[in-house]
Amino acid sequence: MAAGHSRYSTVAIGLHWLTALLVVGNLATGLGSGLWLDSADPAMRTTGAGPIALHKSVGLSILALTLVRIGWRVANSPPPLPAHMTRGEVVLARTTHIGFYVLLLAMPFSGWAMVSTGKRSGPVSVFGLFDVPPLPLSPALGDVFHNGHGTIGWIVIATLALHVAGAAKHRIFDRDDVLARMWPRRRS
Ligand code: HEM
Ligand code: HEM
């Protein structure tokens, strides 16, 4: 990418919004999983297999997209932050972004580790297209990954709230181009 660019690249924007959509969808199917798995109604428990199978496929897709995204990010620097930002704001923005990359890896890995060590451990079918083998982990760690996956989910939600608040502050109070440069360009 050329030096002095003022927008994110089309690839970075595409990966950002596709990931955001998939993560929000997976938070919903993940949090809803309790409803399907714990239901007293056996029919509900059976239909739970559908949303949870989707949850696993989407989760592993997020892992793959994040690895591609980190590679792209290393090779392509983002546009510089606006000059009006204080040092504290820059540190907060950078910490949130790095935190997100860590969470985008930790979230699917903990899910994959959980299903590799749980009672129903086995290969995970990705959209019925191919199987991903279980990770070679001790079943004794099952509870750790189960609890960890849930806790990391809440950290993702808290980080997302902070991230969206930051984007809203730039748009509403600072009135700068931080949201616009991550937004797909409108054809004129
Ligand atoms: C779970 C959903 C989301 C995730 C995982 C996520 C993740 C990220 C990450 C990792 C970056 C840093 C990009 C870089 O490496 O420079 C970023 C940038 C950005 N995100 Fe998100 N994001 C999400 C949702 C959103 C939403 C809903 C909004 C808008 C309300 C938003 C607005 C932005 C903006 C404006 C930037 C650019 C910040 C800058 O220029 O420094 N994101 N996002
Ligand atoms: C970014 C990707 C992911 C997100 C955001 C996510 C989010 C969540 C959340 C919020 C829950 C509810 C946790 C709770 O209620 O304690 C959950 C549950 C679950 N997740 Fe994920 N997850 C992701 C990836 C994965 C992956 C890759 C797998 C497996 C391959 C997976 C398997 C599961 C299963 C089986 C449950 C139900 C756990 C139970 O028995 O209660 N998740 N997920």
Coordinates of C-alpha atoms and ligand atoms in Angstrom, one line a residue:
M1 CA 0.0 0.0 0.0
A2 CA 1.3 3.5 -0.9
A3 CA 2.7 5.6 1.9
G4 CA 0.5 8.5 3.2
H5 CA -2.8 6.6 2.5
S6 CA -5.8 7.9 4.3
R7 CA -8.1 4.9 4.1
Y8 CA -8.0 1.2 4.9
S9 CA -7.5 -1.0 1.8
T10 CA -10.6 -2.7 0.3
V11 CA -9.2 -6.1 1.5
A12 CA -8.8 -4.8 5.1
I13 CA -12.4 -3.2 5.0
G14 CA -13.9 -6.4 3.6
L15 CA -12.1 -8.6 6.2
H16 CA -13.1 -6.2 9.0
W17 CA -16.9 -6.2 8.2
L18 CA -17.1 -9.8 7.3
T19 CA -15.4 -10.8 10.6
A20 CA -17.6 -8.3 12.5
L21 CA -20.8 -9.9 11.0
L22 CA -19.6 -13.5 11.7
V23 CA -18.5 -12.7 15.3
V24 CA -21.8 -11.0 16.2
G25 CA -23.7 -14.0 14.7
N26 CA -21.5 -16.4 16.6
L27 CA -22.1 -14.5 19.9
A28 CA -25.8 -14.9 19.3
T29 CA -25.7 -18.6 18.4
G30 CA -23.2 -19.2 21.3
L31 CA -25.3 -17.5 23.9
G32 CA -28.4 -19.1 22.5
S33 CA -26.8 -22.5 22.7
G34 CA -27.8 -22.8 26.4
L35 CA -31.5 -22.5 25.3
W36 CA -31.1 -25.4 22.8
L37 CA -28.8 -27.6 24.8
D38 CA -30.5 -27.3 28.2
S39 CA -34.1 -27.3 27.0
A40 CA -36.3 -29.9 28.7
D41 CA -38.0 -30.4 25.3
P42 CA -36.1 -33.1 23.4
A43 CA -37.2 -31.6 20.1
M44 CA -35.5 -28.4 21.0
R45 CA -32.4 -30.3 22.0
T46 CA -32.3 -31.9 18.6
T47 CA -32.8 -28.7 16.7
G48 CA -29.9 -27.3 18.8
A49 CA -27.6 -29.4 16.7
G50 CA -28.3 -27.2 13.7
P51 CA -27.4 -23.8 15.2
I52 CA -24.4 -25.3 17.1
A53 CA -23.1 -27.0 14.0
L54 CA -23.3 -23.6 12.3
H55 CA -21.7 -22.0 15.3
K56 CA -18.7 -24.3 15.0
S57 CA -18.3 -23.9 11.2
V58 CA -18.5 -20.1 11.5
G59 CA -16.1 -20.1 14.4
L60 CA -13.5 -22.1 12.5
S61 CA -14.0 -19.8 9.5
I62 CA -13.4 -16.8 11.8
L63 CA -10.1 -18.5 12.8
A64 CA -9.0 -18.9 9.2
L65 CA -10.1 -15.3 8.2
T66 CA -8.2 -13.9 11.2
L67 CA -5.0 -15.7 10.2
V68 CA -5.3 -14.2 6.7
R69 CA -6.2 -10.8 8.2
I70 CA -3.1 -10.8 10.5
G71 CA -0.9 -11.6 7.5
W72 CA -2.5 -8.8 5.5
R73 CA -2.1 -6.4 8.5
V74 CA 1.6 -7.2 8.9
A75 CA 2.2 -6.5 5.2
N76 CA 0.0 -3.4 5.0
S77 CA 0.2 -0.6 7.6
P78 CA -3.1 1.1 8.5
P79 CA -3.7 4.8 7.8
P80 CA -2.1 7.0 10.6
L81 CA -4.4 8.0 13.4
P82 CA -5.7 11.6 13.4
A83 CA -3.2 14.1 14.9
H84 CA -5.7 15.5 17.4
M85 CA -5.8 12.2 19.4
T86 CA -4.1 12.4 22.8
R87 CA -1.4 9.9 23.7
G88 CA -3.8 8.1 26.0
E89 CA -6.4 7.8 23.3
V90 CA -3.8 6.3 20.9
V91 CA -2.7 3.8 23.5
L92 CA -6.4 2.8 24.2
A93 CA -7.2 2.4 20.4
R94 CA -4.0 0.3 19.8
T95 CA -4.6 -1.8 22.9
T96 CA -8.2 -2.5 21.8
H97 CA -7.2 -3.5 18.3
I98 CA -4.4 -5.8 19.5
G99 CA -6.7 -7.2 22.1
F100 CA -9.3 -8.0 19.3
Y101 CA -6.7 -9.9 17.3
V102 CA -5.8 -12.0 20.4
L103 CA -9.5 -12.6 21.1
L104 CA -10.2 -13.5 17.5
L105 CA -7.7 -16.3 17.9
A106 CA -8.4 -17.3 21.5
M107 CA -12.2 -17.5 20.9
P108 CA -12.2 -20.1 18.2
F109 CA -9.2 -22.0 19.6
S110 CA -10.9 -22.3 23.0
G111 CA -14.1 -23.5 21.3
W112 CA -12.1 -26.0 19.2
A113 CA -10.2 -27.1 22.3
M114 CA -13.5 -27.5 24.2
V115 CA -15.1 -29.8 21.6
S116 CA -11.8 -31.7 21.4
T117 CA -11.9 -32.5 25.2
G118 CA -15.6 -32.8 25.9
K119 CA -17.9 -35.8 26.3
R120 CA -18.9 -35.7 22.6
S121 CA -15.3 -35.1 21.4
G122 CA -14.7 -35.8 17.7
P123 CA -14.0 -34.2 14.3
V124 CA -15.8 -30.9 13.6
S125 CA -17.6 -30.8 10.2
V126 CA -17.1 -27.4 8.5
F127 CA -20.4 -26.6 6.7
G128 CA -20.5 -30.4 5.8
L129 CA -17.7 -29.8 3.4
F130 CA -14.7 -31.3 5.3
D131 CA -13.8 -32.4 8.8
V132 CA -11.4 -30.7 11.1
P133 CA -9.7 -33.2 13.5
P134 CA -9.9 -32.7 17.3
L135 CA -6.9 -31.0 18.9
P136 CA -4.6 -33.5 20.8
L137 CA -5.5 -32.3 24.3
S138 CA -6.1 -34.1 27.6
P139 CA -9.9 -34.7 28.4
A140 CA -9.0 -33.5 32.0
L141 CA -8.8 -30.0 30.5
G142 CA -12.4 -30.1 29.3
D143 CA -13.9 -27.9 32.0
V144 CA -11.1 -25.3 31.7
F145 CA -11.8 -24.8 28.0
H146 CA -15.6 -24.9 28.5
N147 CA -15.4 -22.1 31.2
G148 CA -12.6 -20.3 29.3
H149 CA -14.7 -20.2 26.1
G150 CA -17.6 -18.6 27.9
T151 CA -15.4 -16.1 29.8
I152 CA -13.6 -15.1 26.6
G153 CA -17.0 -14.5 25.0
W154 CA -17.9 -11.9 27.6
I155 CA -14.5 -10.3 27.1
V156 CA -15.3 -10.1 23.4
I157 CA -18.6 -8.4 24.2
A158 CA -16.9 -5.9 26.5
T159 CA -14.2 -5.1 23.9
L160 CA -16.8 -4.7 21.2
A161 CA -18.7 -2.2 23.4
L162 CA -15.5 -0.2 24.0
H163 CA -14.7 -0.3 20.3
V164 CA -18.1 0.8 19.1
A165 CA -18.1 3.6 21.8
G166 CA -14.7 4.7 20.4
A167 CA -16.0 4.7 16.8
A168 CA -19.1 6.8 17.9
K169 CA -16.9 9.3 19.8
H170 CA -14.8 9.9 16.6
R171 CA -18.0 10.3 14.6
I172 CA -20.1 12.4 17.0
F173 CA -17.7 14.4 19.1
D174 CA -14.4 14.5 17.1
R175 CA -16.1 14.6 13.7
D176 CA -13.1 13.1 12.1
D177 CA -12.7 10.5 9.3
V178 CA -11.9 7.4 11.5
L179 CA -15.2 5.6 10.8
A180 CA -15.4 6.8 7.2
R181 CA -12.0 5.3 6.4
M182 CA -13.1 1.8 7.6
W183 CA -16.4 2.2 5.7
P184 CA -16.8 0.8 2.1
R185 CA -16.4 3.7 -0.3
R186 CA -19.6 4.8 -2.0
R187 CA -19.6 5.0 -5.7
S188 CA -20.1 8.6 -6.9
Ligands
HEM1 C1 -16.9 -8.1 16.6 C2 -16.9 -7.1 15.8 C3 -15.6 -6.3 15.4 C4 -14.3 -6.7 15.5 C5 -13.7 -8.0 15.9 C6 -13.5 -5.5 15.1 C7 -12.1 -5.5 15.0 C8 -11.4 -4.4 14.6 C9 -9.9 -4.4 14.6 C10 -9.0 -5.5 15.0 C11 -9.5 -3.2 14.1 C12 -8.1 -2.7 13.8 C13 -7.7 -2.7 12.4 C14 -6.2 -2.5 12.3 O1 -5.5 -3.5 12.4 O2 -5.8 -1.4 12.1 C15 -10.7 -2.4 13.8 C16 -10.8 -1.2 13.3 C17 -12.0 -0.4 13.2 N1 -13.2 -0.8 13.6 FE1 -13.8 -2.6 14.2 N2 -14.4 -4.5 14.8 C18 -15.7 -4.9 15.0 C19 -16.8 -4.2 14.9 C20 -16.8 -2.8 14.6 C21 -18.0 -2.0 14.5 C22 -19.5 -2.5 14.9 C23 -17.7 -0.7 14.2 C24 -18.5 0.5 14.0 C25 -19.4 0.9 14.8 C26 -16.2 -0.8 13.9 C27 -15.5 0.3 13.5 C28 -14.1 0.3 13.3 C29 -13.3 1.4 12.8 C30 -13.9 2.8 12.5 C31 -12.0 1.0 12.8 C32 -10.8 1.8 12.3 C33 -10.1 2.4 13.5 C34 -8.8 3.1 13.0 O3 -8.8 3.7 12.0 O4 -7.8 3.1 13.8 N3 -15.8 -2.1 14.2 N4 -11.8 -3.2 14.2
HEM2 C1 -15.1 -16.2 17.2 C2 -15.7 -17.4 17.3 C3 -16.6 -17.8 18.4 C4 -17.4 -17.0 19.2 C5 -17.6 -15.5 19.2 C6 -18.1 -18.0 20.1 C7 -18.9 -17.6 21.2 C8 -19.5 -18.4 22.0 C9 -20.3 -18.0 23.2 C10 -20.6 -16.6 23.6 C11 -20.8 -19.2 23.7 C12 -21.7 -19.3 25.0 C13 -20.8 -19.6 26.1 C14 -21.6 -19.8 27.5 O1 -22.8 -19.6 27.5 O2 -20.9 -20.0 28.5 C15 -20.4 -20.3 22.9 C16 -20.7 -21.6 23.2 C17 -20.2 -22.7 22.5 N1 -19.3 -22.6 21.5 FE1 -18.4 -21.0 20.7 N2 -17.7 -19.2 19.8 C18 -16.8 -19.2 18.8 C19 -16.1 -20.3 18.2 C20 -16.4 -21.6 18.5 C21 -15.8 -22.7 17.8 C22 -14.7 -22.6 16.8 C23 -16.3 -23.9 18.4 C24 -16.0 -25.3 18.1 C25 -15.4 -25.8 17.0 C26 -17.3 -23.4 19.4 C27 -18.1 -24.3 20.1 C28 -19.0 -23.9 21.0 C29 -19.9 -24.8 21.7 C30 -20.0 -26.4 21.5 C31 -20.7 -24.1 22.6 C32 -21.7 -24.6 23.6 C33 -21.1 -24.9 24.9 C34 -22.0 -25.5 25.9 O3 -22.1 -26.8 25.9 O4 -22.6 -24.8 26.7 N3 -17.3 -22.1 19.4 N4 -19.6 -19.8 21.9

